[in-house]
Coordinates of C-alpha atoms in Angstrom, one line a residue:
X18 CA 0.0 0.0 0.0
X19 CA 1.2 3.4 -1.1
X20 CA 1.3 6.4 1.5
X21 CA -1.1 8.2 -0.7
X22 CA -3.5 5.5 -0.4
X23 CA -3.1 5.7 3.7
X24 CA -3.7 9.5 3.1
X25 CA -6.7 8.9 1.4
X26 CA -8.2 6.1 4.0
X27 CA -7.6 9.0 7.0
X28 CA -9.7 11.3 4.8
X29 CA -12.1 8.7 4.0
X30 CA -12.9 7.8 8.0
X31 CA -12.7 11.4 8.9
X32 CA -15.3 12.0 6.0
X33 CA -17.2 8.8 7.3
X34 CA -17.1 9.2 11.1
X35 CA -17.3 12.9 11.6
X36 CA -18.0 15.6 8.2
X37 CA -21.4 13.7 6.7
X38 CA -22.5 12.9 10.6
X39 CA -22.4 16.8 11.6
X40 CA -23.9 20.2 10.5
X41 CA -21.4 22.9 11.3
X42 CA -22.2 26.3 11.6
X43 CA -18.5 27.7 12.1
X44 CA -14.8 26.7 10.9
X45 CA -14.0 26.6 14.9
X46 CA -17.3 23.8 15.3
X47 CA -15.7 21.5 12.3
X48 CA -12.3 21.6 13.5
X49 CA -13.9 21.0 16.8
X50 CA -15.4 18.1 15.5
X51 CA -12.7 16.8 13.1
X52 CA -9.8 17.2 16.2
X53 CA -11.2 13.9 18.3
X54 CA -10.8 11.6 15.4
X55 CA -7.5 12.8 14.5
X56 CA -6.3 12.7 18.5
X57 CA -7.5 9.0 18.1
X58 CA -6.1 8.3 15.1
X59 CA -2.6 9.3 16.7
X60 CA -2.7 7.4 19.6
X61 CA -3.3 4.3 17.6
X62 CA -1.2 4.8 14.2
X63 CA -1.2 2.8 11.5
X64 CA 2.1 2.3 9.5
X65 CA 2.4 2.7 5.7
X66 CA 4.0 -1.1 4.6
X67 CA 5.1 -0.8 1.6
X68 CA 4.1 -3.0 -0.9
X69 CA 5.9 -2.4 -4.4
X70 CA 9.4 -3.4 -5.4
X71 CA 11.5 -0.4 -6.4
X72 CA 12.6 -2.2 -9.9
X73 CA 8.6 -2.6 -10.3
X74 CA 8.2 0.9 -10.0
X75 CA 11.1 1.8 -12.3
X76 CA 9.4 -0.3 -15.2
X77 CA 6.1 1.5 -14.8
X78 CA 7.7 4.9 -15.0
X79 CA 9.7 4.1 -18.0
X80 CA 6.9 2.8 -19.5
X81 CA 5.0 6.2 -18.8
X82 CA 7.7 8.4 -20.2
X83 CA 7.9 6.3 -23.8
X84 CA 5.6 7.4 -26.4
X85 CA 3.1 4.4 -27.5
X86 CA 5.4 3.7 -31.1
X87 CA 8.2 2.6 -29.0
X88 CA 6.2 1.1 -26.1
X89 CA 7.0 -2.3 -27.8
X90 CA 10.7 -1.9 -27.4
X91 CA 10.6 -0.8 -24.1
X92 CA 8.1 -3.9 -23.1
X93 CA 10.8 -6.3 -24.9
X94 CA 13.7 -5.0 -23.3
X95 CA 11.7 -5.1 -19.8
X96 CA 11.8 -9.0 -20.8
X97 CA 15.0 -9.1 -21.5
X98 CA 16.4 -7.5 -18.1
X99 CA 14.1 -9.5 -15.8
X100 CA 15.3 -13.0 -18.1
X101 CA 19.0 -11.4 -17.2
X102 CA 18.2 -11.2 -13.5
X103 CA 16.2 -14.6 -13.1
X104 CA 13.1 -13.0 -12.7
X105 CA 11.4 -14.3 -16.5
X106 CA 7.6 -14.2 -16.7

């Protein structure tokens, strides 16, 4: 799991738990609200595990960067590098 993912789940419970349950009729009222959730969430952190190799990562940036006529050369020589390292598909 990615850290933006985690960022996204704390937004997600906050948005669950506290904003769609309350009507707030200041700033001062919704941070009031929000700040008991986020206490919580601090005295029982979550860590981020991360979940992607970096070489995995590499390949998909690469493969973002290339335009689409020399995608197939990139995908081949992908092959090729994880055949050289003993990691073939």
């Amino acid at each position: 799991m990615s850290w933006l993912n985690v960022v996204g789940q704390f937004f997600r419970d906050i948005t669950n738990r506290r904003i769609r349950r309350g009507a707030f009729p200041s700033v001062r009222h919704f941070n009031d609200s929000i700040d008991p959730c986020i206490e919580q969430r601090k005295l029982e952190p979550t860590p981020c595990i991360w979940a992607a190799y970096a070489d995995d990562i590499l390949v998909r940036v690469t493969r973002a960067r290339v335009p689409s006529s020399k995608m197939d050369l990139v995908s081949v020589g992908v092959l090729i590098l994880l055949e050289l390292q003993g990691l073939g598909m």
